[in-house]
mmCIF file of C-alpha atoms in Angstrom:
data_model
loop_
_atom_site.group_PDB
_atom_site.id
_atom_site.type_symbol
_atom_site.label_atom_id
_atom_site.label_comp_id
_atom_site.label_asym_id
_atom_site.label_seq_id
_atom_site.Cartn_x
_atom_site.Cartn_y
_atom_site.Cartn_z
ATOM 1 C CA UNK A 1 7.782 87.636 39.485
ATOM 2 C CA UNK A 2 6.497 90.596 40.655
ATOM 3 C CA UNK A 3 6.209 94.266 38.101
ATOM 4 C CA UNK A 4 7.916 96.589 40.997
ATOM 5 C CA UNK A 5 11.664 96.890 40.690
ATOM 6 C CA UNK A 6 13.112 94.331 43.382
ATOM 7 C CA UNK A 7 15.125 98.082 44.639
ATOM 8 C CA UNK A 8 12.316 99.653 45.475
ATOM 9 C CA UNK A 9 11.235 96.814 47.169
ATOM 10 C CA UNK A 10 13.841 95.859 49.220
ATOM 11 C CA UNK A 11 14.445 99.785 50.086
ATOM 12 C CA UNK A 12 12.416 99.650 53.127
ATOM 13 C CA UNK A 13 11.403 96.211 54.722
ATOM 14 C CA UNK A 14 9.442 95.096 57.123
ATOM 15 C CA UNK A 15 11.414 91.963 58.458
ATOM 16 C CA UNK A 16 14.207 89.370 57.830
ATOM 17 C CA UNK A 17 15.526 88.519 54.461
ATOM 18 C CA UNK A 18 14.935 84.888 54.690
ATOM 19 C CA UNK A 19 17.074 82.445 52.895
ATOM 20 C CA UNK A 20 15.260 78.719 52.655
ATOM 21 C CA UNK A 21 17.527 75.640 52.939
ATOM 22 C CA UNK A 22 16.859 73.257 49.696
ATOM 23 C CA UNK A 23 14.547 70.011 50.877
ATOM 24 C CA UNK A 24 15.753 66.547 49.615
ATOM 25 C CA UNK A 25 14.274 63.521 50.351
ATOM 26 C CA UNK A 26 15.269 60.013 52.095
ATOM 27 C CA UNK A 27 16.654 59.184 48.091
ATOM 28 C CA UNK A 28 18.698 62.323 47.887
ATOM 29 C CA UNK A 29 16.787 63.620 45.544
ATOM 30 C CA UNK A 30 15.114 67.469 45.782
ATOM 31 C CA UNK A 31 11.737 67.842 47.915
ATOM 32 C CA UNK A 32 9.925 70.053 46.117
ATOM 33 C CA UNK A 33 6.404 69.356 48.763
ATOM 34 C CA UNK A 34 8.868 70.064 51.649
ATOM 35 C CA UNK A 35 10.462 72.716 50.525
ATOM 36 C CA UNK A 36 7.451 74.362 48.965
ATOM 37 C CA UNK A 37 6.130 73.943 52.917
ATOM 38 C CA UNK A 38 9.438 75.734 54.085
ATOM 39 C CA UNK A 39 8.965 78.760 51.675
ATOM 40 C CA UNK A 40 5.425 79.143 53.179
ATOM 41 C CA UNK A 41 6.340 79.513 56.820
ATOM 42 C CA UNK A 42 8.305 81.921 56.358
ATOM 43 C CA UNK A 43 6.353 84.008 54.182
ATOM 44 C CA UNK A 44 3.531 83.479 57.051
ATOM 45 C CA UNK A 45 5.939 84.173 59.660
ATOM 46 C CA UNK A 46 7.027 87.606 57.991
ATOM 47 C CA UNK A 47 9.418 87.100 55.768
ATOM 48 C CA UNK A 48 10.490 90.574 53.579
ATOM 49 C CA UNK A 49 11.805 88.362 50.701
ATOM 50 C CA UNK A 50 12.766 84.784 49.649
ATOM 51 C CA UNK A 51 16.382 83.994 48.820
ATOM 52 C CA UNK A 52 16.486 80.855 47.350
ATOM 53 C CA UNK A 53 19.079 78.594 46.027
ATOM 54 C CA UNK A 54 21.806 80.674 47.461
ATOM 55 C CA UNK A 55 24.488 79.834 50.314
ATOM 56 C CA UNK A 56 22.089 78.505 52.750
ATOM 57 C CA UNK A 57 20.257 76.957 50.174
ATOM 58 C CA UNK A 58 23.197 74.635 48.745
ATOM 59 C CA UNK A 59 23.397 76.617 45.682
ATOM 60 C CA UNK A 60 26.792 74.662 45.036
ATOM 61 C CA UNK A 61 25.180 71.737 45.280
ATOM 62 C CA UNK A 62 22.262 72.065 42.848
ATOM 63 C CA UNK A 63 22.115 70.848 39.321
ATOM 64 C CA UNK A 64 21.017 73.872 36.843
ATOM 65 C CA UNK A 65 17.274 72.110 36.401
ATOM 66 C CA UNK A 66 17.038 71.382 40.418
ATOM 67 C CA UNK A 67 17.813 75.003 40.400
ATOM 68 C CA UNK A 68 15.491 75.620 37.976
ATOM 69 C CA UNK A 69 12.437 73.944 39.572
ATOM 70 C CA UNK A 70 13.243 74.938 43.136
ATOM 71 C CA UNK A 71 13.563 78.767 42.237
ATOM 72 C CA UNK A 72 10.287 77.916 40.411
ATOM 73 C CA UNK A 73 8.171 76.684 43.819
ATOM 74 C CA UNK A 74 9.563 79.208 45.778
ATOM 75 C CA UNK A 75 8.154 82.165 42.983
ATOM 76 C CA UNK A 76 5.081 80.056 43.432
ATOM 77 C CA UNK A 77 4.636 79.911 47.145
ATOM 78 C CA UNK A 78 5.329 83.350 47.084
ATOM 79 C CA UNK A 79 2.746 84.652 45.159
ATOM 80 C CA UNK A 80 4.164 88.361 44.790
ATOM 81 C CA UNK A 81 3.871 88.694 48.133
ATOM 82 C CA UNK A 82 7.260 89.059 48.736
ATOM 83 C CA UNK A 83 10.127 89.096 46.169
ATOM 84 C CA UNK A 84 11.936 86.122 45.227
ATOM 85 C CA UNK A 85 15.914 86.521 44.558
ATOM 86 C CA UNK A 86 17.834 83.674 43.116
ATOM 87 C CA UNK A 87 21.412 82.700 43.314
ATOM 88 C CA UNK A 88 24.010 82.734 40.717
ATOM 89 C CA UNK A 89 27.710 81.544 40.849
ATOM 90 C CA UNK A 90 30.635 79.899 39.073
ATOM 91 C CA UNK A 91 32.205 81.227 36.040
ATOM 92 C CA UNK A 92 30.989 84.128 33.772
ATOM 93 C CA UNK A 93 29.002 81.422 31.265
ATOM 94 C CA UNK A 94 27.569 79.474 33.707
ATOM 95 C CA UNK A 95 26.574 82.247 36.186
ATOM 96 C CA UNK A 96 24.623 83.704 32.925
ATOM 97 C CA UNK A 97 22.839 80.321 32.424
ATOM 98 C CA UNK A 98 21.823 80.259 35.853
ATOM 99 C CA UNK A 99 20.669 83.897 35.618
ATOM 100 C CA UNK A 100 18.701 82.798 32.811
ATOM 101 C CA UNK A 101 17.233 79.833 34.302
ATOM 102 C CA UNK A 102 16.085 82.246 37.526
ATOM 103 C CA UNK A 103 14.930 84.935 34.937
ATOM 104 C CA UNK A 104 13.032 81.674 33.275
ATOM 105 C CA UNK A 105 11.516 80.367 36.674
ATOM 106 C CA UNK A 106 10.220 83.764 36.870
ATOM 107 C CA UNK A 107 12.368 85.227 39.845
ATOM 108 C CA UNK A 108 12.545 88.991 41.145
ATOM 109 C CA UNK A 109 16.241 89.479 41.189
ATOM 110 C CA UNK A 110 20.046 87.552 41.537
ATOM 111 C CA UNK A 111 22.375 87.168 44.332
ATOM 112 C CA UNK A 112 25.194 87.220 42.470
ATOM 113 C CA UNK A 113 27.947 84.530 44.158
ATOM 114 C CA UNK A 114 31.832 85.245 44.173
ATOM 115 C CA UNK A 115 33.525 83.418 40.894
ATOM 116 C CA UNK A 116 34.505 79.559 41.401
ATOM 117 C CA UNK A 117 37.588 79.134 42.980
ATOM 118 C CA UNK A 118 39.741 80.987 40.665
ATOM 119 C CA UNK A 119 41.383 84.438 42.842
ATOM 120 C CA UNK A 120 40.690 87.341 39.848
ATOM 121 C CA UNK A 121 41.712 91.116 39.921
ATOM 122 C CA UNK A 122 39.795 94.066 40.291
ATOM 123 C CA UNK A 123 39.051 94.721 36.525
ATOM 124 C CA UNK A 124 38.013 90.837 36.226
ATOM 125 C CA UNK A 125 35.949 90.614 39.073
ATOM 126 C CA UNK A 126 34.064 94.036 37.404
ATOM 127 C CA UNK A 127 33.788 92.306 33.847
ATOM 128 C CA UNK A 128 32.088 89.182 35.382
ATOM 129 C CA UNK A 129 29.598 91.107 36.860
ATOM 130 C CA UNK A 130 28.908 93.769 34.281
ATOM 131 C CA UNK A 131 28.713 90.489 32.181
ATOM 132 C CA UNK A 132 25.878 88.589 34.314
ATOM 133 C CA UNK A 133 24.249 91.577 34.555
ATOM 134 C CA UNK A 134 23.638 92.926 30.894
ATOM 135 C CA UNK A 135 22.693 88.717 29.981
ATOM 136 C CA UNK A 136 19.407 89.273 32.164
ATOM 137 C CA UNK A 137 16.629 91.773 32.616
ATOM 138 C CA UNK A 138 16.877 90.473 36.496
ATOM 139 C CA UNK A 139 18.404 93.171 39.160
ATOM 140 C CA UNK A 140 21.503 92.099 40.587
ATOM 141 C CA UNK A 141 23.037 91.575 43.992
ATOM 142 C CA UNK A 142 26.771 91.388 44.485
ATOM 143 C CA UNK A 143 27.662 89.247 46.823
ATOM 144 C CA UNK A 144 31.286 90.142 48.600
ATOM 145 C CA UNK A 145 33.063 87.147 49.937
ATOM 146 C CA UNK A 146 35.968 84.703 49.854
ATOM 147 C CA UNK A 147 37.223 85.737 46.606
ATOM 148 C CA UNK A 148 35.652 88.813 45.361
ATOM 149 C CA UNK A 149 36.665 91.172 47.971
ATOM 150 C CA UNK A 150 35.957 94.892 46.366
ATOM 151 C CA UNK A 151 38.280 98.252 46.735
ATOM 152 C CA UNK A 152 36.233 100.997 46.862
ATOM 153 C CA UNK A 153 36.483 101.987 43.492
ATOM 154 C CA UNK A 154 35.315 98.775 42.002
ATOM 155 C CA UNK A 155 32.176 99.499 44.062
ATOM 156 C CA UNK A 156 31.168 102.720 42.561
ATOM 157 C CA UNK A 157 31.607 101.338 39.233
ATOM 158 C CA UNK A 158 29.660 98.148 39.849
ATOM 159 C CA UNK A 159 26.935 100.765 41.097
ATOM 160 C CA UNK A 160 27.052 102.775 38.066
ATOM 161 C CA UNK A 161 26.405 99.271 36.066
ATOM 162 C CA UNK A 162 22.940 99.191 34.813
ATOM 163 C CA UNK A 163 21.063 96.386 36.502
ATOM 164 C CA UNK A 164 23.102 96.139 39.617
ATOM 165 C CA UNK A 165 21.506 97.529 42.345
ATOM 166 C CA UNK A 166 23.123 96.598 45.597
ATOM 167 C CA UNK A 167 26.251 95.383 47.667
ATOM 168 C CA UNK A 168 26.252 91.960 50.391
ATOM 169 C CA UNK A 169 29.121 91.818 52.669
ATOM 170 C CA UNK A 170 30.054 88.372 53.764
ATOM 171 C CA UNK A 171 33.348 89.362 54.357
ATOM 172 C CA UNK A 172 32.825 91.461 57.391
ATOM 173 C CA UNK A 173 35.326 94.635 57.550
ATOM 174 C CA UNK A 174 33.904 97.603 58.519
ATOM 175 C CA UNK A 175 36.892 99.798 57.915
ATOM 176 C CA UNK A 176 36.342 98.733 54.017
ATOM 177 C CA UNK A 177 32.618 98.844 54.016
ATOM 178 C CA UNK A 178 32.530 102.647 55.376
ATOM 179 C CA UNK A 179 35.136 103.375 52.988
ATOM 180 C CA UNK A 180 33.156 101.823 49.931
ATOM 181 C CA UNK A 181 29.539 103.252 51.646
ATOM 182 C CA UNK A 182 31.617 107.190 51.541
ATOM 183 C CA UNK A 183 33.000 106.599 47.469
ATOM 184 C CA UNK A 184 29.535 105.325 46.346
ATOM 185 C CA UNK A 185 28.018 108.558 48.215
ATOM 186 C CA UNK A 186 30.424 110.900 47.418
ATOM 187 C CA UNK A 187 31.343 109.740 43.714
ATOM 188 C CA UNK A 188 27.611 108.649 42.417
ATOM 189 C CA UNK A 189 26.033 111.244 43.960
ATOM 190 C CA UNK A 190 21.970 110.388 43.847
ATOM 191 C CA UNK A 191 22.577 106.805 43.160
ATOM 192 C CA UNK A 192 20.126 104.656 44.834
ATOM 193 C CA UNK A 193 22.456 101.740 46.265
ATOM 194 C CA UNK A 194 21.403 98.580 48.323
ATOM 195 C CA UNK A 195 24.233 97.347 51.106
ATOM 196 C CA UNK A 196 23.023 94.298 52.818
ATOM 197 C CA UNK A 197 25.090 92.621 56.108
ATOM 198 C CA UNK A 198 25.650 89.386 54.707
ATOM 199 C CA UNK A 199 27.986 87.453 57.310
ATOM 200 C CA UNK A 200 26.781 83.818 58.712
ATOM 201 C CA UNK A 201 24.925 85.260 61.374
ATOM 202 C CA UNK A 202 24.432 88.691 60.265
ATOM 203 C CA UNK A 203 22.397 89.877 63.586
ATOM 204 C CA UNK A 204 25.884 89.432 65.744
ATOM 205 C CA UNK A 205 27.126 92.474 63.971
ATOM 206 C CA UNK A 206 23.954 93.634 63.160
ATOM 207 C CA UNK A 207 24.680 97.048 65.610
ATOM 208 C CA UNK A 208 27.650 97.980 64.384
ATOM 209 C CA UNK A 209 26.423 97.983 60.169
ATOM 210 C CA UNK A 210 23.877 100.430 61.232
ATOM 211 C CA UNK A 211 26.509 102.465 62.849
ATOM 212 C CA UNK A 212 27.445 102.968 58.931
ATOM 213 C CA UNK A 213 24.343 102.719 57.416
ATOM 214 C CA UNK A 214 24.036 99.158 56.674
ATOM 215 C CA UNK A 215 20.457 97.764 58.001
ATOM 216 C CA UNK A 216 19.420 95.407 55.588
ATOM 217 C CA UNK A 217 20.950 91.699 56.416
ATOM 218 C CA UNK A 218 20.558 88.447 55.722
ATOM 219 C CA UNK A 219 19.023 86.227 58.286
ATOM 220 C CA UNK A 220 19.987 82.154 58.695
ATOM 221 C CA UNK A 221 18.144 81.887 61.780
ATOM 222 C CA UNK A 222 14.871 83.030 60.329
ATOM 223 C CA UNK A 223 15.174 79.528 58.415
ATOM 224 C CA UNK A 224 14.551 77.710 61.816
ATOM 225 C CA UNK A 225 13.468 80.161 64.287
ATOM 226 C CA UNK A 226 11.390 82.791 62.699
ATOM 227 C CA UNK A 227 10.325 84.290 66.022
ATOM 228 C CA UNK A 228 13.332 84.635 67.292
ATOM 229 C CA UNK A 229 14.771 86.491 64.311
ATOM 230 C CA UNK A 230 11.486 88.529 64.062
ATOM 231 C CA UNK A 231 11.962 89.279 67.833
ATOM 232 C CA UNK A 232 16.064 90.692 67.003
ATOM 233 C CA UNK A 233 14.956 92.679 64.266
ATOM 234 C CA UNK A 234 11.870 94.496 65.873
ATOM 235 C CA UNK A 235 14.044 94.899 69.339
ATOM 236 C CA UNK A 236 17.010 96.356 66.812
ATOM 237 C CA UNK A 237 14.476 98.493 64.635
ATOM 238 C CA UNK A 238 12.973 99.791 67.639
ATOM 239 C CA UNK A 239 16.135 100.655 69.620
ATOM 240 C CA UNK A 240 15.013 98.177 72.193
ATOM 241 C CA UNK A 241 19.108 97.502 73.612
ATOM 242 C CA UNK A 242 17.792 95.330 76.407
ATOM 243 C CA UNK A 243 16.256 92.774 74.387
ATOM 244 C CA UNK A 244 18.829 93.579 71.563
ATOM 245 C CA UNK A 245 21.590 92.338 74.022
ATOM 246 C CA UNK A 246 20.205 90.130 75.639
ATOM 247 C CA UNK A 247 19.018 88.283 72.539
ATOM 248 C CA UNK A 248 22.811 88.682 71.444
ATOM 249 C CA UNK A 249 24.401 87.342 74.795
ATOM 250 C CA UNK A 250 22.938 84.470 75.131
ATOM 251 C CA UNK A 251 21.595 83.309 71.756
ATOM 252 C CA UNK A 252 23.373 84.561 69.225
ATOM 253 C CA UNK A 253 27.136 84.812 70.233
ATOM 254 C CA UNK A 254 26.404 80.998 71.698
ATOM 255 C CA UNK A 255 25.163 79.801 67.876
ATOM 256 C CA UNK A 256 27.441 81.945 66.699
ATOM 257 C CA UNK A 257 30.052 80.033 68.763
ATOM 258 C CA UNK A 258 28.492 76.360 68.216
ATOM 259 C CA UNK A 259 28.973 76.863 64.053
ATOM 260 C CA UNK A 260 32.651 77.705 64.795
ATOM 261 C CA UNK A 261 33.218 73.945 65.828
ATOM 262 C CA UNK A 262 32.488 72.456 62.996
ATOM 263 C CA UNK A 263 33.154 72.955 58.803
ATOM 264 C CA UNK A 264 29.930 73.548 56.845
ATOM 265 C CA UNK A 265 27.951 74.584 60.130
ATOM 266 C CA UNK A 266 26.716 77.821 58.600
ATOM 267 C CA UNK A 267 24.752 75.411 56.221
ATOM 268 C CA UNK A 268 24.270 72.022 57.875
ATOM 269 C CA UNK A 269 23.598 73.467 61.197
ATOM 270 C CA UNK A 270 20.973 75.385 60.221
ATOM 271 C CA UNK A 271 19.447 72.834 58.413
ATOM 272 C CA UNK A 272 19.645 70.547 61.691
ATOM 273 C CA UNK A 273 17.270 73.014 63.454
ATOM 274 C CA UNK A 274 14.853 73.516 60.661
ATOM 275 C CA UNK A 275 14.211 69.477 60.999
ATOM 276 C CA UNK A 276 14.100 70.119 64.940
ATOM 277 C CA UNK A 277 11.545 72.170 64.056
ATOM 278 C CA UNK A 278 9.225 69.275 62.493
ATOM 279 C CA UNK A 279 10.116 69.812 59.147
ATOM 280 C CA UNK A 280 12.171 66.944 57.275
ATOM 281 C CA UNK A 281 14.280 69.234 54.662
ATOM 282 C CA UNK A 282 16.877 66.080 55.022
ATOM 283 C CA UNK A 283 20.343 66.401 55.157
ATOM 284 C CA UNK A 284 23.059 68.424 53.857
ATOM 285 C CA UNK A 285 24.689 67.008 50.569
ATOM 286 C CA UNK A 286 28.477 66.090 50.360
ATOM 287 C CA UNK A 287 30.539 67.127 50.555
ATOM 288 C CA UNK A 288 28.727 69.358 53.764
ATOM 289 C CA UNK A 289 28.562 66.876 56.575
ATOM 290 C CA UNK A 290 26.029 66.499 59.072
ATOM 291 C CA UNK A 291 26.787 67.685 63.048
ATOM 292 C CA UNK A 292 27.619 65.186 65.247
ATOM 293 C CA UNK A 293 24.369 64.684 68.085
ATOM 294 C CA UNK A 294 26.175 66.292 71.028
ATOM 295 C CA UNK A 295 26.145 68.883 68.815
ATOM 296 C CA UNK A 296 22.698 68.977 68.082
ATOM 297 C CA UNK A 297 21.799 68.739 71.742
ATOM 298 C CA UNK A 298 23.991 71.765 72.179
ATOM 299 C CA UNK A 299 21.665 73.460 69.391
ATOM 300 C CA UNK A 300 18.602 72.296 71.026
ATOM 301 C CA UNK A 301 20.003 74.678 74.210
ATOM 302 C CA UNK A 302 20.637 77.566 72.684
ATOM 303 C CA UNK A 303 17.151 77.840 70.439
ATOM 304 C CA UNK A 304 15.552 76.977 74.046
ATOM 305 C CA UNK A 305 16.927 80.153 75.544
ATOM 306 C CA UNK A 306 16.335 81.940 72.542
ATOM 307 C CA UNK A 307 13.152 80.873 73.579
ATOM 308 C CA UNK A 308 12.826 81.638 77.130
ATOM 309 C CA UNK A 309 14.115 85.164 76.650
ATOM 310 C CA UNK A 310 11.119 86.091 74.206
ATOM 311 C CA UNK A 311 8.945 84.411 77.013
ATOM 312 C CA UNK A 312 10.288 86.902 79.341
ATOM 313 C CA UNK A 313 9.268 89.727 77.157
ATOM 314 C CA UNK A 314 5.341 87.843 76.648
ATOM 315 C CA UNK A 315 6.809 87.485 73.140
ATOM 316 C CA UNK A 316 4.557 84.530 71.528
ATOM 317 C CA UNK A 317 7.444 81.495 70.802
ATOM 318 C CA UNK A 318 7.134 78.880 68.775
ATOM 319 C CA UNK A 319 8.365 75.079 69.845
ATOM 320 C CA UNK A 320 10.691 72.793 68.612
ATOM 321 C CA UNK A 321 10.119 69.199 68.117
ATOM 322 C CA UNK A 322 13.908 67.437 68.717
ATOM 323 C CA UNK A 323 13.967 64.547 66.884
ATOM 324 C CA UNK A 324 16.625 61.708 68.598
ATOM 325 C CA UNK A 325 17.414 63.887 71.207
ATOM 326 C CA UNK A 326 15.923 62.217 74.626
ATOM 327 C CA UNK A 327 13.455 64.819 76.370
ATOM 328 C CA UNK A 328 15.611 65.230 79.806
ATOM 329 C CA UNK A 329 18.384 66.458 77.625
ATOM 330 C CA UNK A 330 15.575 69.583 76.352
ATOM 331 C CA UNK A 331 14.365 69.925 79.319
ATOM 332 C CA UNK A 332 17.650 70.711 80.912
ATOM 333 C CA UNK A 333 18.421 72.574 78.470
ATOM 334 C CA UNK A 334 15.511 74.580 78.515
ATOM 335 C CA UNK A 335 16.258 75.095 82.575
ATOM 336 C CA UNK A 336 19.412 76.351 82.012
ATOM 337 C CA UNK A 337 18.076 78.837 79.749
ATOM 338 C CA UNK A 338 15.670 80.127 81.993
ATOM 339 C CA UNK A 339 17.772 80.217 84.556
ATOM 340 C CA UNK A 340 20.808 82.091 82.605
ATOM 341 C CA UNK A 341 18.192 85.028 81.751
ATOM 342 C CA UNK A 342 17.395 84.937 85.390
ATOM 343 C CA UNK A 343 21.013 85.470 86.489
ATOM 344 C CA UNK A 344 21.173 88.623 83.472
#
């Protein structure tokens, strides 16, 4: 844990919010070496802050001391060089507990997941989270989604809650998120607010939050292709629209469209190309299932012309080892995306 306040921290950043899968081993059991690994490439690769144990990290499929020990390594590996945030979910009690066991493990901050299951009103969906955070000295994240889906006004008084210091939007309407962006402004006046793009693959909308203010967002492909979502958010903090689009034609829409075939892809696929990338994290755990391999090979394409595209630009790339996929499948893969950013 780092002294600074996680706000001021995360106020101005200098690259992806990156969001580690959890490692487990060939017995199912947490990887703490492997994961510890994970957390340090991308720190090294330049990483503004860890997010562990949260969507992408199976936080629904964690026991409280897995949690516990994996928040832990990652506050470790970090070394205050970037701030750690932590998930927390469920119900009221055991979202505190969790809180606690982050606050314990000695994280920065809390993600703060929508409720289990349960569809709540606007006053109960404000209790829960004044509740989680007044139980912790930890700032607080709300994370909007599924079924916690905020009017305006529920907005301005989560902001005016002490502790909680900023809004993620997984649920992706822009109408709503200007109209909550305008209360905040207009009815805290002064208030320092966070609002992170938090859908799957938060660069595919990653122009239009800016058009309302929102340029913080959470990165999945900086789990398994650090250079490539280094490369977006440079090209998109710069105002560099060729490489911007072109990164988003025929990368991101195509992953983008690849996760839409299958349930769980937001998780397992990403996980898939982290072990592409040499790193056995293992697989997802059920009841996430694993993509099929012409799947995989499809994968394999699309982080290949990722690839190529940065090549195009002299943009260093990194790799990918694919494991069980036979190397005339990569390399045709790797054609085709070379000759797709010919063709523009």
């Amino acid at each position: 844990m780092t002294s600074a306040p996680l706000a001021a921290r995360l106020t101005r950043v200098a690259g992806p919010l990156f969001f580690p899968v959890s490692a487990y081993g060939p017995d199912g059991a947490i990887d703490l070496t492997a994961f510890r690994a994970h957390v340090r490439d991308g720190i090294d690769a330049g990483a503004a802050a860890v997010f562990a144990c949260c969507g992408t990290g199976e936080f629904h499929a964690l026991t409280p001391e897995e949690f516990r020990l994996l928040v832990a390594a990652a506050v470790e590996e970090t070394a205050g060089r970037v701030p750690v945030v932590a998930g927390a979910g469920y119900g009221t009690a055991l979202a505190i507990q969790y809180a606690k066991l982050a606050e314990e493990a000695g994280a920065d901050g809390l993600l703060a997941l929508p409720p289990y299951l349960v569809v709540a009103g606007q006053e109960g969906l404000l209790r829960h989270y004044t509740a989680l955070a007044a139980a912790t000295g930890l700032e607080t994240i709300v994370y909007q989604r599924d079924n916690a889906v905020f009017t305006p006004e529920t907005v301005v008084a989560l902001a005016r809650t002490p502790g909680i210091i900023g809004l993620k939007d997984g649920f992706g309407d822009l109408d709503l998120m200007q109209r909550i962006v305008s209360a905040v402004r207009t009815q805290s006046p002064g208030q320092d607010f966070l609002y992170f793009n938090g859908l799957p693959t938060a660069e595919l909308t990653g122009l239009a939050y800016r058009g309302i203010g929102v340029a913080l967002y959470s990165s999945a492909v900086f789990a398994f292709a650090p250079d490539i979502a280094l490369a977006f958010y440079r090209a998109l903090d710069s105002g560099d629209d060729e490489l911007v689009n072109a990164l988003l034609d025929h990368f991101y829409r195509p992953l983008v469209e690849l996760r839409g075939k299958g349930h769980g892809y937001a998780v397992s696929l990403v996980k898939a190309a982290v072990r592409l990338g040499g790193l056995d994290v293992g697989e997802v755990r059920t009841p996430l299932t694993e993509p099929p391999a012409a799947h995989i090979e499809e994968l394999v394409g699309i982080i290949a012309s990722g690839r190529a595209l940065l090549e195009t630009r002299g943009i260093e790339a990194r790799g990918i080892e694919a494991r069980g996929i036979e190397a005339s499948g990569i390399e045709a893969s790797g054609t085709e995306a070379h000759e797709a950013v010919a063709r523009g």
